[in-house]
Amino acid sequence: MPTHTPLNIWQKTLDRTVSALASGALQSIPTHYEWLEDNGIQFLVRIVDNIRRKVEAKKEQKKRGPDFNPFLPYEEELFVTDLSPTHVALLNKFNVVEHHLLIITRAFESQESLLTIRDFEALWAVLREIDGFAFYNGGRLAGASQPHKHLQVIPLPFVPDDPQPHARLPIEPLIKASLPAAGVATVPTLPFQQAIAPLNLTVTMPVAQAAQQLQAAYHALLQACDMAIGDGVSATPAAGAYNLLATRDWMFLVPRTEEGVGKIGVNSLGFAGALLVKNEKQLQRLKQSRPIEILAQVGKSRAV
């Protein structure tokens, strides 16, 4: 017998995508991509095809003012499902990747506050039904575009029509090669501070049990990166900005010092091995600067 009542999140995501595209609520940003190898990582670089739509998205955010909150209230046409008494799932309005979900708090909480057990309960409600890549941009320097707390989930693989192992998730082969059986470790070849931890989750695991394991790994990674503050339960912010990346199998945390390099911004997806550039000129600049060097510049340096 199932240990939980399915929320049918994937089907609801598909259905809402169709209706949101038809209504114009979902404003997808078309891209094409190429692979760029650097430091043993096959980076997925997406190049924007329709820069006008991305510019319009930025203009809309600025036009509504610094205090505008797109999640209070959220657009009903982007609503996917209720996840818990404290969280709902929405479609990402300006998505680059198909079926990109946002997990938002119903009431305002700061994007700089620590993730709570409630956040991880909502996250697991999604991940147990969708084999996805989850991430959290902890603060503006980590690439957060909104101050209202929101985790994000993108279905795996990143590139569905590509059979290569790195097409599932570019950084994953490197992480799995260094992943310990238990505890916390680092990826020795990455030239910036980071920490990884294994997860032993199963889709039949109760939400409360899975959330406790996720939170324990999160706290261990914060501590390993000298970022833990307070009791980890209250809304205390972490000691600085960071990116948190996770799948059903592992969790990865990277402290941040800069929002980007030049006009190339970096959020959690960059540390997953996926970067976005606006045009061919930026692509050439990325190739000259090297993706791994850009990640090193926006992270905290470490001796390799």
Short mmCIF file of C-alpha atoms in Angstrom, two decimals, residues 190-195 225 253-255 296 299-303:
data_model
loop_
_atom_site.label_atom_id
_atom_site.label_comp_id
_atom_site.label_asym_id
_atom_site.label_seq_id
_atom_site.Cartn_x
_atom_site.Cartn_y
_atom_site.Cartn_z
CA LEU A 190 36.60 22.52 -7.84
CA PRO A 191 38.53 25.79 -7.19
CA PHE A 192 35.97 27.28 -4.82
CA GLN A 193 34.65 26.46 -1.36
CA GLN A 194 31.84 23.90 -1.36
CA ALA A 195 30.59 20.84 0.48
CA CYS A 225 31.25 25.95 5.00
CA LEU A 253 26.27 23.87 -0.99
CA VAL A 254 28.42 26.72 -2.36
CA PRO A 255 29.09 30.01 -0.49
CA ALA A 296 35.56 30.54 -8.90
CA GLY A 299 32.40 31.76 -5.05
CA LYS A 300 34.92 31.76 -2.22
CA SER A 301 38.45 30.82 -3.21
CA ARG A 302 40.12 27.69 -1.90
CA ALA A 303 43.44 25.96 -2.42
#
